[in-house]
Amino acid sequence: MKTLLKSVTIIDKESSYHGKKQDILIEDGIIKQIASQIPSLDDCQTIAGGYISQGWADSSVSFGEPGYEERETLAHGMTVAARSGFTQVMLNPTTHPITDTHSGVNYLKSATVGAIAEAFPIGALTTESKGDYLAELYDMQQAGAVAFGDYKRGISQANLLKIALQYTAPFGGIVLSFPCDASIMGKGVVNEYITSTRLGLKGIPALAEEIIVARDLAILEYAGGRLHIPTISTAGSVALIAQAKAKGLDVSCSVALGNLHFTDEILENFDTNYKVLPPLRHQEHVEALRKGVENGTIDMITSDHYPLDIECKAKEFDLADFGSTGLEATLGILLTHFSVEKTVEMLTNAKKRFSLPSTPIEIGKKANITLFTDQGEWVMNKKDIISSSKNCAFVGENCKGKVQGVITERGQWLV
């Protein structure tokens, strides 16, 4: 299979062609030629214009299988990822049974082997994600787990985090600690602020997040190891992580697409698709998150894609589950806030942090690339949702640019 990319601008700081507009010939998943002009070929697919970057990686994706196939199967979910521009996705342990064993990781790897994109499981930090005992961390790492964490569940036992950091340090494991104190959160469902008071909804204060971030960073400084704090949402968290990085601590963090884009004022209609965790915050926090992205304090942006069937969302706001899909909206939303280069940086930084395969766009290298354009403005509607579950917070939002395709050694999808 041959594919010729004509006049594409390369965005890849690891490549000697970064920032240049080139023609690229790809054959059987290998970059065969890069030149200012390559003659058109009769026996290959041609796509012209736009940008090309290393394939994007999402550090927080959930599907349903095994256990919740009605939400999203692995096969269909991986197709959604590829058509959204992602060639690598880190899968959360949100399945039934929870991914907390060697065999559980093996299943996710083997069940997705035929997909264009590649799955990298996150193993549960604790058995069944109950927070009591460490799971089989080393065995899962040997099976292919790239990190360990209990999705959307804070680590209530501080000593458990200390032990986890110390245990994983010798084999370079990364511990994920979701920043939320359940006792402070209580029965909160939205950001604690003016909007929560006006709507009569129980609030989740910024303190619930920041007290855990501060605790975890203190433990990291004491114990060593590697820590990733997923989906921060407050100005205080950004400041704390910036201070920790200045000290040289081995910490990274991400922010969810929704927390970067929305404020809690969007909750006025009690639409449960906007019920996410961490909750949507007010403008002060959103501005701090965007600045954290721009100055490098925040390492990566995630769609935090979490498909849920209608029974989980068609309820009173208090009773509905937390979560929104987001893969399909990621590029379109980010380009309304950030430059092309910053967007690519935020969508590829997970590769280095989690040791995912990373190949520069160079002659002779395996292709693992995303094609996209920053041209065109459009409004996301329900027909743009490829996911089986339709709990998407971004319907009705103004977007910019489009994904044009992905090419990997596993296969390709082009518009």
Short mmCIF file of C-alpha atoms in Angstrom, two decimals:
data_model
loop_
_atom_site.label_atom_id
_atom_site.label_comp_id
_atom_site.label_asym_id
_atom_site.label_seq_id
_atom_site.Cartn_x
_atom_site.Cartn_y
_atom_site.Cartn_z
CA MET A 1 0.00 0.00 0.00
CA LYS A 2 1.37 3.38 -1.03
CA THR A 3 0.24 6.80 0.16
CA LEU A 4 1.52 10.12 -1.12
CA LEU A 5 1.10 13.22 1.01
CA LYS A 6 1.45 16.40 -1.02
CA SER A 7 2.50 19.78 0.40
CA VAL A 8 1.99 18.88 4.06
CA THR A 9 3.52 21.02 6.81
CA ILE A 10 5.45 18.86 9.27
CA ILE A 11 4.98 19.62 12.98
CA ASP A 12 7.49 17.42 14.79
CA LYS A 13 10.25 18.92 16.92
CA GLU A 14 12.09 15.58 16.82
CA SER A 15 12.28 15.74 13.02
CA SER A 16 14.82 17.59 10.90
CA TYR A 17 11.86 18.62 8.73
CA HIS A 18 9.99 20.43 11.50
CA GLY A 19 8.09 23.43 10.18
CA LYS A 20 8.78 22.57 6.53
CA LYS A 21 6.22 21.93 3.80
CA GLN A 22 7.11 18.66 2.09
CA ASP A 23 5.82 15.76 0.01
CA ILE A 24 5.98 12.41 1.82
CA LEU A 25 5.75 8.92 0.33
CA ILE A 26 4.70 6.13 2.67
CA GLU A 27 4.78 2.48 1.60
CA ASP A 28 3.63 -0.45 3.75
CA GLY A 29 3.84 1.65 6.89
CA ILE A 30 7.37 2.96 6.22
CA ILE A 31 8.31 6.53 5.29
CA LYS A 32 10.14 5.96 2.01
CA GLN A 33 10.75 9.49 0.80
CA ILE A 34 10.51 13.10 1.98
CA ALA A 35 11.17 15.83 -0.56
CA SER A 36 10.03 19.25 -1.65
CA GLN A 37 8.29 17.59 -4.58
CA ILE A 38 7.53 13.95 -5.35
CA PRO A 39 5.92 13.14 -8.71
CA SER A 40 2.36 11.82 -8.50
CA LEU A 41 2.05 8.05 -8.73
CA ASP A 42 -0.74 6.08 -10.35
CA ASP A 43 -0.79 3.23 -7.87
CA CYS A 44 -1.17 5.14 -4.59
CA GLN A 45 -3.64 7.19 -2.64
CA THR A 46 -2.90 10.92 -2.58
CA ILE A 47 -3.92 13.52 -0.03
CA ALA A 48 -2.88 17.16 -0.29
CA GLY A 49 -2.36 20.04 2.11
CA GLY A 50 -2.74 20.46 5.84
CA TYR A 51 -0.42 19.40 8.64
CA ILE A 52 1.26 16.17 9.66
CA SER A 53 2.55 15.32 13.14
CA GLN A 54 3.53 12.27 15.10
CA GLY A 55 0.42 10.27 15.95
CA TRP A 56 -1.47 11.65 18.92
CA ALA A 57 -1.62 9.87 22.28
CA ASP A 58 -4.47 10.23 24.80
CA SER A 59 -3.55 9.51 28.42
CA SER A 60 -7.11 8.87 29.68
CA VAL A 61 -9.59 6.88 27.60
CA SER A 62 -12.33 4.55 28.77
CA PHE A 63 -14.31 2.03 26.73
CA GLY A 64 -16.80 -0.55 28.01
CA GLU A 65 -15.42 -3.95 27.09
CA PRO A 66 -15.08 -6.21 28.97
CA GLY A 67 -18.21 -5.95 31.07
CA TYR A 68 -19.95 -2.89 29.62
CA GLU A 69 -20.05 -3.63 25.90
CA GLU A 70 -23.32 -1.73 25.56
CA ARG A 71 -21.34 1.46 26.23
CA GLU A 72 -18.50 0.80 23.78
CA THR A 73 -16.73 -2.28 22.47
CA LEU A 74 -12.96 -2.27 22.15
CA ALA A 75 -13.10 -2.69 18.38
CA HIS A 76 -15.45 0.23 17.84
CA GLY A 77 -13.72 2.38 20.46
CA MET A 78 -10.36 1.98 18.77
CA THR A 79 -11.99 3.00 15.48
CA VAL A 80 -13.35 6.13 17.17
CA ALA A 81 -9.84 6.89 18.45
CA ALA A 82 -8.24 6.55 15.01
CA ARG A 83 -10.88 8.68 13.30
CA SER A 84 -10.33 11.32 15.96
CA GLY A 85 -6.62 11.47 15.15
CA PHE A 86 -5.24 9.25 17.92
CA THR A 87 -2.83 6.43 17.17
CA GLN A 88 -2.21 5.58 20.82
CA VAL A 89 -4.69 5.49 23.69
CA MET A 90 -4.13 4.66 27.33
CA LEU A 91 -7.08 2.62 28.57
CA ASN A 92 -8.40 3.21 32.08
CA PRO A 93 -9.32 0.28 34.35
CA THR A 94 -13.06 1.04 34.12
CA THR A 95 -14.09 -2.43 32.99
CA HIS A 96 -15.72 -5.38 34.73
CA PRO A 97 -13.67 -7.09 35.92
CA ILE A 98 -11.28 -4.27 36.76
CA THR A 99 -7.92 -4.49 34.97
CA ASP A 100 -5.84 -5.44 37.99
CA THR A 101 -3.99 -8.58 36.85
CA HIS A 102 -1.49 -9.75 34.24
CA SER A 103 -4.27 -11.56 32.37
CA GLY A 104 -6.49 -8.47 32.38
CA VAL A 105 -3.78 -6.40 30.71
CA ASN A 106 -3.10 -9.22 28.25
CA TYR A 107 -6.74 -9.30 27.24
CA LEU A 108 -6.85 -5.60 26.37
CA LYS A 109 -3.64 -5.87 24.36
CA SER A 110 -4.69 -8.98 22.43
CA ALA A 111 -8.28 -7.80 21.82
CA THR A 112 -7.04 -4.62 20.12
CA VAL A 113 -4.18 -6.07 18.10
CA GLY A 114 -6.02 -5.61 14.79
CA ALA A 115 -6.82 -1.92 15.30
CA ILE A 116 -5.08 0.92 13.46
CA ALA A 117 -4.48 2.67 16.79
CA GLU A 118 -2.68 0.91 19.62
CA ALA A 119 -4.00 0.41 23.16
CA PHE A 120 -1.83 0.81 26.25
CA PRO A 121 -3.60 -0.40 29.41
CA ILE A 122 -3.43 1.43 32.72
CA GLY A 123 -3.48 -1.17 35.46
CA ALA A 124 -5.48 -0.58 38.60
CA LEU A 125 -3.32 0.59 41.48
CA THR A 126 -5.29 -1.40 44.03
CA THR A 127 -7.13 -4.71 43.85
CA GLU A 128 -10.52 -4.14 42.19
CA SER A 129 -9.76 -0.39 42.60
CA LYS A 130 -11.12 -0.61 46.13
CA GLY A 131 -8.20 1.31 47.64
CA ASP A 132 -7.21 -1.33 50.19
CA TYR A 133 -4.27 -3.33 48.82
CA LEU A 134 -1.82 -2.82 45.97
CA ALA A 135 -2.65 -4.85 42.87
CA GLU A 136 -0.14 -6.97 40.93
CA LEU A 137 1.78 -3.94 39.69
CA TYR A 138 5.00 -5.56 38.49
CA ASP A 139 3.16 -8.44 36.81
CA MET A 140 0.92 -5.96 34.98
CA GLN A 141 3.94 -3.92 33.92
CA GLN A 142 5.47 -7.07 32.45
CA ALA A 143 2.25 -7.65 30.51
CA GLY A 144 2.31 -4.14 29.05
CA ALA A 145 0.66 -1.80 31.57
CA VAL A 146 2.16 1.69 31.22
CA ALA A 147 0.96 3.15 34.53
CA PHE A 148 -1.13 2.31 37.59
CA GLY A 149 -4.12 4.16 38.98
CA ASP A 150 -7.72 3.80 40.18
CA TYR A 151 -9.82 5.83 37.74
CA LYS A 152 -11.59 8.80 39.40
CA ARG A 153 -10.92 7.34 42.84
CA GLY A 154 -8.61 9.20 45.17
CA ILE A 155 -6.05 7.33 47.27
CA SER A 156 -7.46 7.71 50.77
CA GLN A 157 -4.54 5.97 52.51
CA ALA A 158 -1.51 8.23 52.30
CA ASN A 159 0.83 5.40 53.27
CA LEU A 160 -0.48 3.31 50.38
CA LEU A 161 0.69 5.99 47.96
CA LYS A 162 4.09 6.11 49.67
CA ILE A 163 4.50 2.36 49.36
CA ALA A 164 3.31 2.38 45.74
CA LEU A 165 5.87 5.03 44.77
CA GLN A 166 8.66 3.14 46.51
CA TYR A 167 7.61 -0.22 45.07
CA THR A 168 7.35 0.97 41.46
CA ALA A 169 10.53 3.07 41.47
CA PRO A 170 12.96 0.20 40.69
CA PHE A 171 11.14 -0.73 37.47
CA GLY A 172 10.23 2.82 36.48
CA GLY A 173 6.50 2.49 37.06
CA ILE A 174 4.32 5.59 37.12
CA VAL A 175 1.67 5.95 39.82
CA LEU A 176 -1.51 7.88 39.05
CA SER A 177 -3.24 9.61 41.95
CA PHE A 178 -6.61 11.15 41.17
CA PRO A 179 -6.73 14.43 43.12
CA CYS A 180 -9.93 14.32 45.12
CA ASP A 181 -10.55 13.97 48.85
CA ALA A 182 -13.77 11.97 49.04
CA SER A 183 -14.53 13.16 52.55
CA ILE A 184 -14.42 16.81 51.47
CA MET A 185 -16.22 16.13 48.21
CA GLY A 186 -19.01 14.36 50.10
CA LYS A 187 -22.12 14.24 47.94
CA GLY A 188 -21.02 17.17 45.81
CA VAL A 189 -21.83 17.08 42.11
CA VAL A 190 -20.62 20.46 40.74
CA ASN A 191 -18.07 23.17 41.49
CA GLU A 192 -18.70 24.92 44.80
CA TYR A 193 -19.32 28.52 43.76
CA ILE A 194 -22.06 30.99 42.88
CA THR A 195 -23.58 28.67 40.26
CA SER A 196 -23.94 25.73 42.64
CA THR A 197 -25.70 27.96 45.18
CA ARG A 198 -28.04 29.43 42.57
CA LEU A 199 -28.94 26.00 41.16
CA GLY A 200 -29.29 24.33 44.54
CA LEU A 201 -26.69 21.66 43.73
CA LYS A 202 -24.17 20.33 46.25
CA GLY A 203 -20.70 21.73 45.62
CA ILE A 204 -17.23 20.23 45.37
CA PRO A 205 -14.76 22.85 46.62
CA ALA A 206 -11.36 23.40 45.04
CA LEU A 207 -9.96 22.38 48.43
CA ALA A 208 -11.01 18.78 47.79
CA GLU A 209 -8.52 18.66 44.94
CA GLU A 210 -5.77 20.90 46.20
CA ILE A 211 -5.38 19.23 49.58
CA ILE A 212 -4.67 15.90 47.84
CA VAL A 213 -2.28 17.48 45.32
CA ALA A 214 -0.33 19.06 48.20
CA ARG A 215 -0.30 15.77 50.15
CA ASP A 216 0.78 13.70 47.16
CA LEU A 217 3.61 16.07 46.25
CA ALA A 218 4.89 15.97 49.82
CA ILE A 219 4.84 12.16 49.74
CA LEU A 220 6.62 12.16 46.36
CA GLU A 221 9.34 14.42 47.75
CA TYR A 222 9.81 12.01 50.68
CA ALA A 223 9.49 8.66 48.91
CA GLY A 224 10.82 9.33 45.42
CA GLY A 225 9.35 7.53 42.45
CA ARG A 226 7.29 8.83 39.53
CA LEU A 227 3.89 10.46 39.96
CA HIS A 228 1.25 11.54 37.46
CA ILE A 229 -1.70 13.63 38.62
CA PRO A 230 -4.55 13.16 36.13
CA THR A 231 -7.10 15.82 35.20
CA ILE A 232 -6.40 18.74 37.51
CA SER A 233 -9.01 21.51 37.52
CA THR A 234 -7.99 24.35 39.85
CA ALA A 235 -5.62 27.32 39.91
CA GLY A 236 -4.20 26.08 43.21
CA SER A 237 -3.26 22.72 41.69
CA VAL A 238 -1.43 24.44 38.84
CA ALA A 239 0.56 26.52 41.33
CA LEU A 240 1.42 23.53 43.53
CA ILE A 241 2.64 21.45 40.58
CA ALA A 242 4.70 24.34 39.24
CA GLN A 243 6.44 24.59 42.62
CA ALA A 244 7.08 20.83 42.69
CA LYS A 245 8.60 20.89 39.22
CA ALA A 246 10.84 23.77 40.25
CA LYS A 247 12.13 21.50 43.02
CA GLY A 248 12.95 18.81 40.48
CA LEU A 249 10.30 16.30 41.56
CA ASP A 250 9.36 13.64 39.00
CA VAL A 251 5.75 14.70 38.56
CA SER A 252 3.52 15.28 35.55
CA CYS A 253 -0.13 16.23 35.20
CA SER A 254 -2.94 16.42 32.68
CA VAL A 255 -6.09 18.44 32.21
CA ALA A 256 -9.34 17.23 30.68
CA LEU A 257 -10.67 18.89 27.54
CA GLY A 258 -13.93 19.89 29.20
CA ASN A 259 -12.25 21.62 32.12
CA LEU A 260 -10.20 23.72 29.70
CA HIS A 261 -13.18 24.72 27.57
CA PHE A 262 -16.25 25.15 29.79
CA THR A 263 -17.04 27.08 32.94
CA ASP A 264 -19.69 26.00 35.42
CA GLU A 265 -22.09 28.56 33.96
CA ILE A 266 -22.94 25.96 31.28
CA LEU A 267 -24.84 24.02 33.97
CA GLU A 268 -27.83 26.40 33.96
CA ASN A 269 -30.02 23.87 32.10
CA PHE A 270 -29.08 20.92 34.35
CA ASP A 271 -27.80 18.96 31.33
CA THR A 272 -26.17 15.85 32.80
CA ASN A 273 -23.68 15.61 29.92
CA TYR A 274 -21.85 18.44 31.70
CA LYS A 275 -21.65 16.44 34.91
CA VAL A 276 -17.99 15.45 34.95
CA LEU A 277 -15.33 14.78 37.55
CA PRO A 278 -13.43 16.92 38.35
CA PRO A 279 -16.34 19.34 37.96
CA LEU A 280 -16.37 22.27 35.57
CA ARG A 281 -14.96 25.23 37.50
CA HIS A 282 -15.46 28.99 37.27
CA GLN A 283 -13.53 31.37 35.02
CA GLU A 284 -10.60 32.03 37.37
CA HIS A 285 -9.67 28.34 37.36
CA VAL A 286 -10.20 27.89 33.63
CA GLU A 287 -7.87 30.81 32.88
CA ALA A 288 -5.22 29.34 35.21
CA LEU A 289 -5.47 25.98 33.45
CA ARG A 290 -5.00 27.58 30.03
CA LYS A 291 -1.97 29.50 31.30
CA GLY A 292 -0.63 26.24 32.75
CA VAL A 293 -0.85 24.68 29.31
CA GLU A 294 0.90 27.61 27.66
CA ASN A 295 3.78 27.79 30.16
CA GLY A 296 4.36 24.03 30.35
CA THR A 297 3.21 23.38 33.91
CA ILE A 298 0.48 21.12 32.50
CA ASP A 299 2.12 18.35 30.50
CA MET A 300 -0.74 17.01 28.42
CA ILE A 301 -4.40 17.39 27.52
CA THR A 302 -6.73 14.40 27.54
CA SER A 303 -10.19 13.93 26.10
CA ASP A 304 -10.98 11.98 29.30
CA HIS A 305 -13.30 10.02 27.02
CA TYR A 306 -15.87 8.07 29.07
CA PRO A 307 -18.85 6.62 27.16
CA LEU A 308 -21.95 5.95 29.28
CA ASP A 309 -25.26 4.50 28.16
CA ILE A 310 -28.45 6.54 28.40
CA GLU A 311 -29.54 4.88 31.67
CA CYS A 312 -26.50 6.45 33.37
CA LYS A 313 -27.27 9.99 32.18
CA ALA A 314 -31.07 10.27 31.75
CA LYS A 315 -31.60 10.95 35.45
CA GLU A 316 -31.88 13.84 37.87
CA PHE A 317 -28.58 15.72 37.94
CA ASP A 318 -27.72 14.52 41.45
CA LEU A 319 -28.19 10.88 40.46
CA ALA A 320 -26.55 10.84 37.01
CA ASP A 321 -23.08 9.37 36.56
CA PHE A 322 -20.02 11.56 36.01
CA GLY A 323 -18.47 11.49 32.53
CA SER A 324 -18.50 12.66 28.93
CA THR A 325 -17.12 11.41 25.63
CA GLY A 326 -14.56 13.66 24.00
CA LEU A 327 -12.29 11.94 21.48
CA GLU A 328 -14.17 13.25 18.43
CA ALA A 329 -14.13 16.85 19.70
CA THR A 330 -10.52 17.10 20.84
CA LEU A 331 -8.84 18.72 17.84
CA GLY A 332 -11.77 21.00 17.01
CA ILE A 333 -11.99 22.38 20.53
CA LEU A 334 -8.24 22.76 21.13
CA LEU A 335 -7.67 24.75 17.95
CA THR A 336 -10.15 27.36 19.21
CA HIS A 337 -7.85 27.99 22.19
CA PHE A 338 -4.27 27.16 21.17
CA SER A 339 -1.87 27.32 18.23
CA VAL A 340 -1.25 24.32 15.99
CA GLU A 341 2.17 23.71 17.58
CA LYS A 342 0.86 23.89 21.15
CA THR A 343 -2.06 21.62 20.26
CA VAL A 344 0.28 18.99 18.79
CA GLU A 345 2.60 19.29 21.79
CA MET A 346 -0.26 18.68 24.22
CA LEU A 347 -1.48 15.69 22.19
CA THR A 348 1.91 14.00 21.90
CA ASN A 349 3.60 14.68 25.26
CA ALA A 350 2.14 11.49 26.76
CA LYS A 351 4.46 9.47 24.53
CA LYS A 352 7.62 10.51 26.35
CA ARG A 353 6.14 10.52 29.83
CA PHE A 354 4.66 7.03 29.58
CA SER A 355 7.35 5.56 27.31
CA LEU A 356 4.98 4.93 24.41
CA PRO A 357 6.58 4.20 21.02
CA SER A 358 7.68 7.47 19.44
CA THR A 359 9.15 7.75 15.96
CA PRO A 360 10.16 11.06 14.35
CA ILE A 361 8.97 11.86 10.86
CA GLU A 362 12.13 10.87 9.00
CA ILE A 363 13.00 8.77 5.95
CA GLY A 364 13.18 5.07 6.82
CA LYS A 365 11.15 5.36 10.01
CA LYS A 366 7.89 3.55 10.72
CA ALA A 367 4.91 5.76 10.08
CA ASN A 368 2.91 6.71 13.13
CA ILE A 369 1.34 9.96 12.05
CA THR A 370 -1.77 12.11 12.21
CA LEU A 371 -2.95 14.30 9.33
CA PHE A 372 -5.11 17.33 10.06
CA THR A 373 -6.00 20.84 9.00
CA ASP A 374 -6.61 23.97 11.03
CA GLN A 375 -8.87 25.42 8.34
CA GLY A 376 -12.64 25.63 8.53
CA GLU A 377 -15.01 26.40 11.37
CA TRP A 378 -17.94 24.15 12.22
CA VAL A 379 -20.41 23.39 14.98
CA MET A 380 -20.33 19.92 16.49
CA ASN A 381 -23.65 18.12 16.33
CA LYS A 382 -24.89 14.64 17.15
CA LYS A 383 -24.01 13.23 13.73
CA ASP A 384 -20.35 13.97 14.48
CA ILE A 385 -20.43 11.57 17.44
CA ILE A 386 -18.96 8.27 16.27
CA SER A 387 -19.00 6.70 19.74
CA SER A 388 -21.70 4.17 20.55
CA SER A 389 -22.68 6.19 23.62
CA LYS A 390 -23.83 9.75 22.96
CA ASN A 391 -23.09 11.43 26.30
CA CYS A 392 -21.05 14.21 24.71
CA ALA A 393 -20.71 17.60 26.39
CA PHE A 394 -19.37 19.24 23.23
CA VAL A 395 -22.49 19.06 21.05
CA GLY A 396 -23.32 22.60 19.93
CA GLU A 397 -19.79 23.91 20.46
CA ASN A 398 -17.87 25.88 17.84
CA CYS A 399 -14.90 23.93 16.49
CA LYS A 400 -12.02 24.57 14.14
CA GLY A 401 -10.06 22.31 11.77
CA LYS A 402 -10.54 18.64 10.96
CA VAL A 403 -8.69 15.34 11.28
CA GLN A 404 -7.79 14.10 7.80
CA GLY A 405 -6.42 10.70 8.72
CA VAL A 406 -3.94 8.53 10.56
CA ILE A 407 -1.28 6.19 9.23
CA THR A 408 0.49 3.53 11.30
CA GLU A 409 2.29 0.29 10.52
CA ARG A 410 -0.97 -1.42 11.53
CA GLY A 411 -2.97 0.31 8.78
CA GLN A 412 -4.42 3.65 7.84
CA TRP A 413 -7.61 5.68 7.71
CA LEU A 414 -7.86 8.70 5.43
CA VAL A 415 -10.85 10.91 4.65
#
